[in-house]
Amino acid sequence: MSTTGTTVTTIETKTTGTITTPLKEVAQDLPLPTIGEPVIEVQNVTKRYGRNVVHQHLNLEVRRGEIVTLVGGSGSGKTTLVRQILGLEKPTSGTIKMFGENIMTIDPERARLMRTRTGMLFQQGALFSSLTVFDNIAQPVRELGKVPLGLLRDIVMLKLEMVGLPCKHASKMPAALSGGMIKRVGLARAIVLEPELLFLDEPTAGLDPRSSDEVVELISTLHRALGLTVVLVTHDLDAMVALSTRVAVLAERRVLVAAPVEEAASVDHPFIREYFLGMRGRRALQALPPERRAKLPPAALAPAAVGYKPW
């Protein structure tokens, strides 16, 4: 496996055995990934389905090392935007670049290689119900070609341990897993090819509060330990606040603002006021560290009480 950075050396020396130090402990001593060059550039994109316009002249940039969270109301086109970035759908007009390559004009072989640099956690995990945990995680590796069984086993077991699941679960079927375990297996599959760019679609949806917190912590750990760039789609305000480098707010068929959450919450727009300054939004924002909380608009610091509106 080829990866760069200090952490990778630590991990690679253990591929034939088990991780003796939990990844969480290794990651907490590492700095956050350095913000680098753009890895996703969405330029003037319009997307129509017949007469229904989902995006109109939409622009967004995601830089290496960021966690950018896409938020917006139902039907605002968050998942549609991700599908276009991944090349699963074509925009009606406009340009989308990934790693500097125009995904609309790239040749099929280069597109295939580019896909190995990305990972995707689908909503509800999207595991193959007829395959074991091991075979679900191994599937992307097998699609690349023949891999020696011993190496494949080492890769899969390492990824299982990286997401906090004992190797004994490898032989289980998805039906035997809890919701939180399904998300972890989905994450293991998403990182099995050691991608640079990770897409997460509602990673905490359907989980109880404890499992949700554990998944958020795991995403943070993987981001720091592997130097990932992450695009996150979520309705979970607590996850958004805990993880995001920047928040991209989709409304009116475009990105209204893409900024740190404390700055996004300050934008004077009806949807942003409703989304960020409602009871649940205020409660989530008030969990920010003091230095970031100080940048919030006064309305965000109002009591997070039922029925109280600060505007």
PDB file of C-alpha atoms in Angstrom:
ATOM      1  CA  MET A   1       0.000   0.000   0.000  1.00  0.00           C
ATOM      2  CA  SER A   2       1.301   3.432  -0.841  1.00  0.00           C
ATOM      3  CA  THR A   3       0.531   6.348   1.405  1.00  0.00           C
ATOM      4  CA  THR A   4       2.540   9.330   2.523  1.00  0.00           C
ATOM      5  CA  GLY A   5       3.222  10.901   5.865  1.00  0.00           C
ATOM      6  CA  THR A   6       4.331   9.876   9.313  1.00  0.00           C
ATOM      7  CA  THR A   7       1.118   8.132  10.230  1.00  0.00           C
ATOM      8  CA  VAL A   8       1.231   5.888   7.235  1.00  0.00           C
ATOM      9  CA  THR A   9       4.628   4.515   8.167  1.00  0.00           C
ATOM     10  CA  THR A  10       3.218   3.608  11.562  1.00  0.00           C
ATOM     11  CA  ILE A  11       0.235   1.887   9.993  1.00  0.00           C
ATOM     12  CA  GLU A  12       2.115   0.113   7.202  1.00  0.00           C
ATOM     13  CA  THR A  13       4.509  -1.620   9.562  1.00  0.00           C
ATOM     14  CA  LYS A  14       1.510  -3.361  11.093  1.00  0.00           C
ATOM     15  CA  THR A  15      -0.365  -4.591   8.032  1.00  0.00           C
ATOM     16  CA  THR A  16       0.520  -8.201   8.663  1.00  0.00           C
ATOM     17  CA  GLY A  17      -0.700  -8.151  12.230  1.00  0.00           C
ATOM     18  CA  THR A  18      -2.933  -6.004  14.372  1.00  0.00           C
ATOM     19  CA  ILE A  19      -2.755  -2.342  15.314  1.00  0.00           C
ATOM     20  CA  THR A  20      -1.302  -2.409  18.797  1.00  0.00           C
ATOM     21  CA  THR A  21      -2.038   1.279  19.428  1.00  0.00           C
ATOM     22  CA  PRO A  22      -5.624   2.395  18.688  1.00  0.00           C
ATOM     23  CA  LEU A  23      -5.763   4.785  15.742  1.00  0.00           C
ATOM     24  CA  LYS A  24      -7.567   7.336  17.910  1.00  0.00           C
ATOM     25  CA  GLU A  25      -4.556   7.569  20.222  1.00  0.00           C
ATOM     26  CA  VAL A  26      -2.145   7.876  17.297  1.00  0.00           C
ATOM     27  CA  ALA A  27      -4.272  10.561  15.624  1.00  0.00           C
ATOM     28  CA  GLN A  28      -4.741  12.815  18.650  1.00  0.00           C
ATOM     29  CA  ASP A  29      -1.018  13.666  18.607  1.00  0.00           C
ATOM     30  CA  LEU A  30      -1.054  14.572  14.917  1.00  0.00           C
ATOM     31  CA  PRO A  31      -1.724  18.055  13.518  1.00  0.00           C
ATOM     32  CA  LEU A  32      -4.761  18.655  11.352  1.00  0.00           C
ATOM     33  CA  PRO A  33      -4.075  18.194   7.620  1.00  0.00           C
ATOM     34  CA  THR A  34      -2.600  21.256   5.960  1.00  0.00           C
ATOM     35  CA  ILE A  35      -5.087  23.059   3.713  1.00  0.00           C
ATOM     36  CA  GLY A  36      -3.710  22.869   0.193  1.00  0.00           C
ATOM     37  CA  GLU A  37      -4.658  23.250  -3.444  1.00  0.00           C
ATOM     38  CA  PRO A  38      -8.214  22.802  -4.783  1.00  0.00           C
ATOM     39  CA  VAL A  39      -9.138  19.161  -5.360  1.00  0.00           C
ATOM     40  CA  ILE A  40     -12.746  19.879  -6.414  1.00  0.00           C
ATOM     41  CA  GLU A  41     -13.743  22.864  -8.554  1.00  0.00           C
ATOM     42  CA  VAL A  42     -17.410  23.277  -9.490  1.00  0.00           C
ATOM     43  CA  GLN A  43     -17.753  26.184 -11.882  1.00  0.00           C
ATOM     44  CA  ASN A  44     -21.016  27.745 -13.048  1.00  0.00           C
ATOM     45  CA  VAL A  45     -22.895  24.426 -12.941  1.00  0.00           C
ATOM     46  CA  THR A  46     -26.554  24.197 -13.907  1.00  0.00           C
ATOM     47  CA  LYS A  47     -28.502  20.950 -13.501  1.00  0.00           C
ATOM     48  CA  ARG A  48     -32.009  20.410 -14.900  1.00  0.00           C
ATOM     49  CA  TYR A  49     -34.384  17.469 -14.933  1.00  0.00           C
ATOM     50  CA  GLY A  50     -36.824  18.490 -17.627  1.00  0.00           C
ATOM     51  CA  ARG A  51     -38.300  21.784 -16.429  1.00  0.00           C
ATOM     52  CA  ASN A  52     -37.111  21.266 -12.868  1.00  0.00           C
ATOM     53  CA  VAL A  53     -33.946  23.297 -12.227  1.00  0.00           C
ATOM     54  CA  VAL A  54     -31.966  21.884  -9.284  1.00  0.00           C
ATOM     55  CA  HIS A  55     -28.769  23.966  -9.608  1.00  0.00           C
ATOM     56  CA  GLN A  56     -28.285  27.224 -11.449  1.00  0.00           C
ATOM     57  CA  HIS A  57     -24.844  28.807 -11.927  1.00  0.00           C
ATOM     58  CA  LEU A  58     -23.554  26.981  -8.847  1.00  0.00           C
ATOM     59  CA  ASN A  59     -19.924  27.421  -7.784  1.00  0.00           C
ATOM     60  CA  LEU A  60     -17.964  25.538  -5.105  1.00  0.00           C
ATOM     61  CA  GLU A  61     -14.326  24.828  -4.331  1.00  0.00           C
ATOM     62  CA  VAL A  62     -12.978  22.183  -1.939  1.00  0.00           C
ATOM     63  CA  ARG A  63      -9.303  22.319  -0.962  1.00  0.00           C
ATOM     64  CA  ARG A  64      -7.029  19.460   0.026  1.00  0.00           C
ATOM     65  CA  GLY A  65      -7.245  18.677   3.754  1.00  0.00           C
ATOM     66  CA  GLU A  66     -10.637  20.320   4.328  1.00  0.00           C
ATOM     67  CA  ILE A  67     -13.864  18.859   5.652  1.00  0.00           C
ATOM     68  CA  VAL A  68     -16.545  20.703   3.696  1.00  0.00           C
ATOM     69  CA  THR A  69     -20.117  20.034   4.787  1.00  0.00           C
ATOM     70  CA  LEU A  70     -22.992  20.491   2.339  1.00  0.00           C
ATOM     71  CA  VAL A  71     -26.152  21.638   4.097  1.00  0.00           C
ATOM     72  CA  GLY A  72     -29.517  22.754   2.791  1.00  0.00           C
ATOM     73  CA  GLY A  73     -33.184  21.974   2.896  1.00  0.00           C
ATOM     74  CA  SER A  74     -34.724  18.824   1.450  1.00  0.00           C
ATOM     75  CA  GLY A  75     -34.605  19.002  -2.329  1.00  0.00           C
ATOM     76  CA  SER A  76     -31.801  21.581  -2.386  1.00  0.00           C
ATOM     77  CA  GLY A  77     -29.635  19.227  -4.456  1.00  0.00           C
ATOM     78  CA  LYS A  78     -26.918  18.171  -2.001  1.00  0.00           C
ATOM     79  CA  THR A  79     -26.774  14.542  -3.095  1.00  0.00           C
ATOM     80  CA  THR A  80     -27.286  15.545  -6.739  1.00  0.00           C
ATOM     81  CA  LEU A  81     -24.219  17.774  -6.484  1.00  0.00           C
ATOM     82  CA  VAL A  82     -22.140  14.922  -5.035  1.00  0.00           C
ATOM     83  CA  ARG A  83     -23.316  12.579  -7.799  1.00  0.00           C
ATOM     84  CA  GLN A  84     -22.196  15.102 -10.403  1.00  0.00           C
ATOM     85  CA  ILE A  85     -18.791  15.527  -8.755  1.00  0.00           C
ATOM     86  CA  LEU A  86     -18.363  11.744  -8.759  1.00  0.00           C
ATOM     87  CA  GLY A  87     -19.316  11.566 -12.425  1.00  0.00           C
ATOM     88  CA  LEU A  88     -22.476   9.538 -11.758  1.00  0.00           C
ATOM     89  CA  GLU A  89     -24.551  12.288 -13.367  1.00  0.00           C
ATOM     90  CA  LYS A  90     -23.645  14.989 -15.879  1.00  0.00           C
ATOM     91  CA  PRO A  91     -24.428  18.657 -15.294  1.00  0.00           C
ATOM     92  CA  THR A  92     -26.614  20.329 -17.894  1.00  0.00           C
ATOM     93  CA  SER A  93     -23.934  22.996 -18.264  1.00  0.00           C
ATOM     94  CA  GLY A  94     -20.822  24.190 -16.480  1.00  0.00           C
ATOM     95  CA  THR A  95     -17.539  22.541 -15.520  1.00  0.00           C
ATOM     96  CA  ILE A  96     -16.504  20.182 -12.722  1.00  0.00           C
ATOM     97  CA  LYS A  97     -12.841  19.445 -12.076  1.00  0.00           C
ATOM     98  CA  MET A  98     -11.416  16.860  -9.691  1.00  0.00           C
ATOM     99  CA  PHE A  99      -7.673  16.827  -8.983  1.00  0.00           C
ATOM    100  CA  GLY A 100      -7.349  19.412 -11.762  1.00  0.00           C
ATOM    101  CA  GLU A 101      -8.996  17.176 -14.409  1.00  0.00           C
ATOM    102  CA  ASN A 102     -12.242  18.092 -16.160  1.00  0.00           C
ATOM    103  CA  ILE A 103     -14.425  15.074 -15.389  1.00  0.00           C
ATOM    104  CA  MET A 104     -16.603  15.815 -18.416  1.00  0.00           C
ATOM    105  CA  THR A 105     -13.773  15.346 -20.938  1.00  0.00           C
ATOM    106  CA  ILE A 106     -11.462  12.880 -19.196  1.00  0.00           C
ATOM    107  CA  ASP A 107     -10.864   9.574 -21.009  1.00  0.00           C
ATOM    108  CA  PRO A 108     -12.340   6.384 -19.478  1.00  0.00           C
ATOM    109  CA  GLU A 109      -9.029   4.926 -18.271  1.00  0.00           C
ATOM    110  CA  ARG A 110      -8.003   8.120 -16.466  1.00  0.00           C
ATOM    111  CA  ALA A 111     -11.524   8.340 -15.017  1.00  0.00           C
ATOM    112  CA  ARG A 112     -11.163   4.792 -13.666  1.00  0.00           C
ATOM    113  CA  LEU A 113      -7.837   5.646 -12.046  1.00  0.00           C
ATOM    114  CA  MET A 114      -9.300   8.837 -10.602  1.00  0.00           C
ATOM    115  CA  ARG A 115     -12.090   6.857  -8.957  1.00  0.00           C
ATOM    116  CA  THR A 116      -9.487   4.874  -7.005  1.00  0.00           C
ATOM    117  CA  ARG A 117      -8.451   8.180  -5.383  1.00  0.00           C
ATOM    118  CA  THR A 118     -11.943   8.633  -3.936  1.00  0.00           C
ATOM    119  CA  GLY A 119     -14.048   6.739  -1.418  1.00  0.00           C
ATOM    120  CA  MET A 120     -17.780   6.928  -0.737  1.00  0.00           C
ATOM    121  CA  LEU A 121     -19.885   6.099   2.314  1.00  0.00           C
ATOM    122  CA  PHE A 122     -23.453   5.808   1.090  1.00  0.00           C
ATOM    123  CA  GLN A 123     -26.512   6.598   3.138  1.00  0.00           C
ATOM    124  CA  GLN A 124     -27.472   3.591   5.324  1.00  0.00           C
ATOM    125  CA  GLY A 125     -24.103   1.981   4.492  1.00  0.00           C
ATOM    126  CA  ALA A 126     -25.319   0.337   1.241  1.00  0.00           C
ATOM    127  CA  LEU A 127     -23.588  -2.956   2.031  1.00  0.00           C
ATOM    128  CA  PHE A 128     -24.158  -5.954  -0.230  1.00  0.00           C
ATOM    129  CA  SER A 129     -26.584  -8.048   1.816  1.00  0.00           C
ATOM    130  CA  SER A 130     -25.405 -11.346   0.293  1.00  0.00           C
ATOM    131  CA  LEU A 131     -21.713 -10.738   1.092  1.00  0.00           C
ATOM    132  CA  THR A 132     -19.888 -11.048   4.404  1.00  0.00           C
ATOM    133  CA  VAL A 133     -18.283  -8.038   6.070  1.00  0.00           C
ATOM    134  CA  PHE A 134     -14.916  -9.229   4.725  1.00  0.00           C
ATOM    135  CA  ASP A 135     -16.155  -9.504   1.146  1.00  0.00           C
ATOM    136  CA  ASN A 136     -17.928  -6.131   1.298  1.00  0.00           C
ATOM    137  CA  ILE A 137     -14.700  -4.406   2.311  1.00  0.00           C
ATOM    138  CA  ALA A 138     -12.605  -6.439  -0.144  1.00  0.00           C
ATOM    139  CA  GLN A 139     -14.828  -5.693  -3.157  1.00  0.00           C
ATOM    140  CA  PRO A 140     -13.097  -2.458  -4.328  1.00  0.00           C
ATOM    141  CA  VAL A 141      -9.686  -4.163  -4.078  1.00  0.00           C
ATOM    142  CA  ARG A 142     -10.865  -7.167  -6.091  1.00  0.00           C
ATOM    143  CA  GLU A 143     -12.215  -4.877  -8.796  1.00  0.00           C
ATOM    144  CA  LEU A 144      -8.666  -3.626  -9.422  1.00  0.00           C
ATOM    145  CA  GLY A 145      -7.473  -7.096 -10.369  1.00  0.00           C
ATOM    146  CA  LYS A 146      -6.097 -10.242  -8.783  1.00  0.00           C
ATOM    147  CA  VAL A 147      -4.640  -9.658  -5.316  1.00  0.00           C
ATOM    148  CA  PRO A 148      -2.917 -12.432  -3.319  1.00  0.00           C
ATOM    149  CA  LEU A 149      -5.314 -13.750  -0.688  1.00  0.00           C
ATOM    150  CA  GLY A 150      -2.876 -13.175   2.178  1.00  0.00           C
ATOM    151  CA  LEU A 151      -2.365  -9.530   1.211  1.00  0.00           C
ATOM    152  CA  LEU A 152      -6.101  -9.033   0.715  1.00  0.00           C
ATOM    153  CA  ARG A 153      -6.779 -10.437   4.176  1.00  0.00           C
ATOM    154  CA  ASP A 154      -4.188  -8.123   5.738  1.00  0.00           C
ATOM    155  CA  ILE A 155      -5.673  -5.086   3.995  1.00  0.00           C
ATOM    156  CA  VAL A 156      -9.248  -5.889   5.048  1.00  0.00           C
ATOM    157  CA  MET A 157      -8.343  -6.703   8.658  1.00  0.00           C
ATOM    158  CA  LEU A 158      -6.306  -3.513   8.948  1.00  0.00           C
ATOM    159  CA  LYS A 159      -9.208  -1.394   7.710  1.00  0.00           C
ATOM    160  CA  LEU A 160     -11.596  -3.152  10.100  1.00  0.00           C
ATOM    161  CA  GLU A 161      -9.336  -2.293  13.022  1.00  0.00           C
ATOM    162  CA  MET A 162      -8.909   1.268  11.782  1.00  0.00           C
ATOM    163  CA  VAL A 163     -12.669   1.807  12.043  1.00  0.00           C
ATOM    164  CA  GLY A 164     -12.779   0.244  15.508  1.00  0.00           C
ATOM    165  CA  LEU A 165     -14.243  -3.188  14.717  1.00  0.00           C
ATOM    166  CA  PRO A 166     -12.645  -6.413  15.967  1.00  0.00           C
ATOM    167  CA  CYS A 167     -11.568  -8.792  13.194  1.00  0.00           C
ATOM    168  CA  LYS A 168     -13.998 -11.420  14.495  1.00  0.00           C
ATOM    169  CA  HIS A 169     -16.793  -9.508  12.750  1.00  0.00           C
ATOM    170  CA  ALA A 170     -15.271 -10.165   9.302  1.00  0.00           C
ATOM    171  CA  SER A 171     -17.272 -13.358   8.789  1.00  0.00           C
ATOM    172  CA  LYS A 172     -20.633 -11.831   9.750  1.00  0.00           C
ATOM    173  CA  MET A 173     -23.383 -10.929   7.311  1.00  0.00           C
ATOM    174  CA  PRO A 174     -24.742  -7.351   7.229  1.00  0.00           C
ATOM    175  CA  ALA A 175     -28.070  -8.508   8.703  1.00  0.00           C
ATOM    176  CA  ALA A 176     -26.228  -9.440  11.904  1.00  0.00           C
ATOM    177  CA  LEU A 177     -24.791  -5.940  12.401  1.00  0.00           C
ATOM    178  CA  SER A 178     -26.121  -2.961  14.353  1.00  0.00           C
ATOM    179  CA  GLY A 179     -26.664   0.378  12.622  1.00  0.00           C
ATOM    180  CA  GLY A 180     -23.402   1.769  13.990  1.00  0.00           C
ATOM    181  CA  MET A 181     -21.466  -1.306  12.874  1.00  0.00           C
ATOM    182  CA  ILE A 182     -22.902  -1.026   9.358  1.00  0.00           C
ATOM    183  CA  LYS A 183     -21.638   2.558   9.154  1.00  0.00           C
ATOM    184  CA  ARG A 184     -18.183   1.436  10.320  1.00  0.00           C
ATOM    185  CA  VAL A 185     -18.040  -1.360   7.728  1.00  0.00           C
ATOM    186  CA  GLY A 186     -19.147   1.140   5.085  1.00  0.00           C
ATOM    187  CA  LEU A 187     -16.337   3.461   6.169  1.00  0.00           C
ATOM    188  CA  ALA A 188     -13.815   0.606   6.067  1.00  0.00           C
ATOM    189  CA  ARG A 189     -14.880  -0.143   2.486  1.00  0.00           C
ATOM    190  CA  ALA A 190     -14.687   3.558   1.603  1.00  0.00           C
ATOM    191  CA  ILE A 191     -11.045   3.822   2.763  1.00  0.00           C
ATOM    192  CA  VAL A 192      -9.844   0.379   1.648  1.00  0.00           C
ATOM    193  CA  LEU A 193      -8.047   1.811  -1.420  1.00  0.00           C
ATOM    194  CA  GLU A 194      -6.495   4.554   0.743  1.00  0.00           C
ATOM    195  CA  PRO A 195      -8.244   7.408  -1.073  1.00  0.00           C
ATOM    196  CA  GLU A 196      -7.303  11.070  -0.905  1.00  0.00           C
ATOM    197  CA  LEU A 197     -10.907  12.251  -1.118  1.00  0.00           C
ATOM    198  CA  LEU A 198     -13.792  10.838   0.931  1.00  0.00           C
ATOM    199  CA  PHE A 199     -17.514  11.493   0.359  1.00  0.00           C
ATOM    200  CA  LEU A 200     -19.901  10.829   3.251  1.00  0.00           C
ATOM    201  CA  ASP A 201     -23.661  10.870   2.695  1.00  0.00           C
ATOM    202  CA  GLU A 202     -25.571  11.238   5.984  1.00  0.00           C
ATOM    203  CA  PRO A 203     -23.066   9.179   8.034  1.00  0.00           C
ATOM    204  CA  THR A 204     -25.001   9.591  11.304  1.00  0.00           C
ATOM    205  CA  ALA A 205     -28.538   9.148   9.922  1.00  0.00           C
ATOM    206  CA  GLY A 206     -30.589   6.587  11.820  1.00  0.00           C
ATOM    207  CA  LEU A 207     -28.123   6.211  14.690  1.00  0.00           C
ATOM    208  CA  ASP A 208     -28.765   6.700  18.392  1.00  0.00           C
ATOM    209  CA  PRO A 209     -26.924   9.650  20.022  1.00  0.00           C
ATOM    210  CA  ARG A 210     -24.066   7.531  21.371  1.00  0.00           C
ATOM    211  CA  SER A 211     -23.447   5.747  18.059  1.00  0.00           C
ATOM    212  CA  SER A 212     -23.700   9.071  16.235  1.00  0.00           C
ATOM    213  CA  ASP A 213     -21.040  10.618  18.489  1.00  0.00           C
ATOM    214  CA  GLU A 214     -18.792   7.581  17.925  1.00  0.00           C
ATOM    215  CA  VAL A 215     -19.088   7.881  14.131  1.00  0.00           C
ATOM    216  CA  VAL A 216     -18.318  11.622  14.279  1.00  0.00           C
ATOM    217  CA  GLU A 217     -15.238  10.895  16.387  1.00  0.00           C
ATOM    218  CA  LEU A 218     -14.167   8.163  13.950  1.00  0.00           C
ATOM    219  CA  ILE A 219     -14.481  10.509  10.946  1.00  0.00           C
ATOM    220  CA  SER A 220     -12.398  13.119  12.767  1.00  0.00           C
ATOM    221  CA  THR A 221      -9.767  10.500  13.598  1.00  0.00           C
ATOM    222  CA  LEU A 222      -9.535   9.219  10.008  1.00  0.00           C
ATOM    223  CA  HIS A 223      -9.355  12.778   8.653  1.00  0.00           C
ATOM    224  CA  ARG A 224      -6.425  13.591  10.908  1.00  0.00           C
ATOM    225  CA  ALA A 225      -4.612  10.246  10.663  1.00  0.00           C
ATOM    226  CA  LEU A 226      -4.907   9.748   6.900  1.00  0.00           C
ATOM    227  CA  GLY A 227      -4.786  13.391   5.801  1.00  0.00           C
ATOM    228  CA  LEU A 228      -8.131  13.030   4.028  1.00  0.00           C
ATOM    229  CA  THR A 229     -10.152  15.637   2.210  1.00  0.00           C
ATOM    230  CA  VAL A 230     -13.810  15.084   3.118  1.00  0.00           C
ATOM    231  CA  VAL A 231     -17.095  16.169   1.539  1.00  0.00           C
ATOM    232  CA  LEU A 232     -19.891  15.576   4.031  1.00  0.00           C
ATOM    233  CA  VAL A 233     -23.638  15.700   3.374  1.00  0.00           C
ATOM    234  CA  THR A 234     -25.634  15.838   6.602  1.00  0.00           C
ATOM    235  CA  HIS A 235     -28.722  17.151   8.379  1.00  0.00           C
ATOM    236  CA  ASP A 236     -26.985  16.506  11.716  1.00  0.00           C
ATOM    237  CA  LEU A 237     -26.176  19.957  13.101  1.00  0.00           C
ATOM    238  CA  ASP A 238     -23.959  18.584  15.867  1.00  0.00           C
ATOM    239  CA  ALA A 239     -21.884  16.601  13.353  1.00  0.00           C
ATOM    240  CA  MET A 240     -21.646  19.640  11.086  1.00  0.00           C
ATOM    241  CA  VAL A 241     -20.319  21.860  13.892  1.00  0.00           C
ATOM    242  CA  ALA A 242     -17.951  19.203  15.245  1.00  0.00           C
ATOM    243  CA  LEU A 243     -16.346  18.283  11.918  1.00  0.00           C
ATOM    244  CA  SER A 244     -16.521  21.107   9.399  1.00  0.00           C
ATOM    245  CA  THR A 245     -13.629  23.209   8.202  1.00  0.00           C
ATOM    246  CA  ARG A 246     -16.187  25.050   6.100  1.00  0.00           C
ATOM    247  CA  VAL A 247     -19.932  24.779   5.532  1.00  0.00           C
ATOM    248  CA  ALA A 248     -21.421  25.196   2.050  1.00  0.00           C
ATOM    249  CA  VAL A 249     -25.069  26.270   2.289  1.00  0.00           C
ATOM    250  CA  LEU A 250     -27.238  25.269  -0.685  1.00  0.00           C
ATOM    251  CA  ALA A 251     -30.394  27.306  -1.280  1.00  0.00           C
ATOM    252  CA  GLU A 252     -31.991  29.108  -4.198  1.00  0.00           C
ATOM    253  CA  ARG A 253     -30.316  26.566  -6.544  1.00  0.00           C
ATOM    254  CA  ARG A 254     -26.803  27.754  -5.642  1.00  0.00           C
ATOM    255  CA  VAL A 255     -24.222  27.884  -2.866  1.00  0.00           C
ATOM    256  CA  LEU A 256     -25.177  30.912  -0.771  1.00  0.00           C
ATOM    257  CA  VAL A 257     -21.972  30.832   1.273  1.00  0.00           C
ATOM    258  CA  ALA A 258     -19.026  28.500   1.827  1.00  0.00           C
ATOM    259  CA  ALA A 259     -17.244  29.511   5.015  1.00  0.00           C
ATOM    260  CA  PRO A 260     -16.453  28.375   8.567  1.00  0.00           C
ATOM    261  CA  VAL A 261     -19.715  27.692  10.372  1.00  0.00           C
ATOM    262  CA  GLU A 262     -19.447  30.755  12.628  1.00  0.00           C
ATOM    263  CA  GLU A 263     -19.122  32.962   9.526  1.00  0.00           C
ATOM    264  CA  ALA A 264     -21.862  31.162   7.593  1.00  0.00           C
ATOM    265  CA  ALA A 265     -24.252  31.646  10.525  1.00  0.00           C
ATOM    266  CA  SER A 266     -23.670  35.401  10.319  1.00  0.00           C
ATOM    267  CA  VAL A 267     -24.979  35.744   6.754  1.00  0.00           C
ATOM    268  CA  ASP A 268     -28.271  37.619   6.655  1.00  0.00           C
ATOM    269  CA  HIS A 269     -30.542  35.310   4.674  1.00  0.00           C
ATOM    270  CA  PRO A 270     -33.940  33.810   5.625  1.00  0.00           C
ATOM    271  CA  PHE A 271     -32.842  30.182   5.157  1.00  0.00           C
ATOM    272  CA  ILE A 272     -29.617  30.685   7.103  1.00  0.00           C
ATOM    273  CA  ARG A 273     -31.472  32.355   9.972  1.00  0.00           C
ATOM    274  CA  GLU A 274     -33.968  29.508  10.101  1.00  0.00           C
ATOM    275  CA  TYR A 275     -31.337  26.777   9.791  1.00  0.00           C
ATOM    276  CA  PHE A 276     -28.560  28.053  12.038  1.00  0.00           C
ATOM    277  CA  LEU A 277     -30.406  30.277  14.494  1.00  0.00           C
ATOM    278  CA  GLY A 278     -33.341  28.013  15.345  1.00  0.00           C
ATOM    279  CA  MET A 279     -33.317  26.151  18.665  1.00  0.00           C
ATOM    280  CA  ARG A 280     -31.315  23.133  17.444  1.00  0.00           C
ATOM    281  CA  GLY A 281     -28.922  25.297  15.453  1.00  0.00           C
ATOM    282  CA  ARG A 282     -28.168  27.572  18.401  1.00  0.00           C
ATOM    283  CA  ARG A 283     -27.602  24.579  20.677  1.00  0.00           C
ATOM    284  CA  ALA A 284     -25.111  23.090  18.192  1.00  0.00           C
ATOM    285  CA  LEU A 285     -23.311  26.400  17.597  1.00  0.00           C
ATOM    286  CA  GLN A 286     -22.935  27.034  21.305  1.00  0.00           C
ATOM    287  CA  ALA A 287     -20.758  23.893  21.513  1.00  0.00           C
ATOM    288  CA  LEU A 288     -18.044  25.630  19.471  1.00  0.00           C
ATOM    289  CA  PRO A 289     -14.745  26.403  21.254  1.00  0.00           C
ATOM    290  CA  PRO A 290     -14.750  29.844  22.949  1.00  0.00           C
ATOM    291  CA  GLU A 291     -12.500  31.483  20.351  1.00  0.00           C
ATOM    292  CA  ARG A 292     -14.882  30.480  17.551  1.00  0.00           C
ATOM    293  CA  ARG A 293     -18.035  31.099  19.575  1.00  0.00           C
ATOM    294  CA  ALA A 294     -16.882  34.709  19.984  1.00  0.00           C
ATOM    295  CA  LYS A 295     -17.295  35.194  16.218  1.00  0.00           C
ATOM    296  CA  LEU A 296     -20.950  34.105  16.172  1.00  0.00           C
ATOM    297  CA  PRO A 297     -23.717  36.670  15.671  1.00  0.00           C
ATOM    298  CA  PRO A 298     -25.451  37.661  18.945  1.00  0.00           C
ATOM    299  CA  ALA A 299     -28.627  35.814  17.907  1.00  0.00           C
ATOM    300  CA  ALA A 300     -26.707  32.501  17.896  1.00  0.00           C
ATOM    301  CA  LEU A 301     -25.865  32.956  21.584  1.00  0.00           C
ATOM    302  CA  ALA A 302     -29.500  33.400  22.658  1.00  0.00           C
ATOM    303  CA  PRO A 303     -30.935  30.686  24.948  1.00  0.00           C
ATOM    304  CA  ALA A 304     -31.587  27.416  23.083  1.00  0.00           C
ATOM    305  CA  ALA A 305     -35.088  27.130  24.542  1.00  0.00           C
ATOM    306  CA  VAL A 306     -38.173  25.646  22.914  1.00  0.00           C
ATOM    307  CA  GLY A 307     -40.167  28.234  20.977  1.00  0.00           C
ATOM    308  CA  TYR A 308     -37.642  31.060  21.519  1.00  0.00           C
ATOM    309  CA  LYS A 309     -36.674  32.922  18.329  1.00  0.00           C
ATOM    310  CA  PRO A 310     -33.929  35.529  18.599  1.00  0.00           C
ATOM    311  CA  TRP A 311     -35.071  37.472  15.522  1.00  0.00           C
TER     312      TRP A 311
END
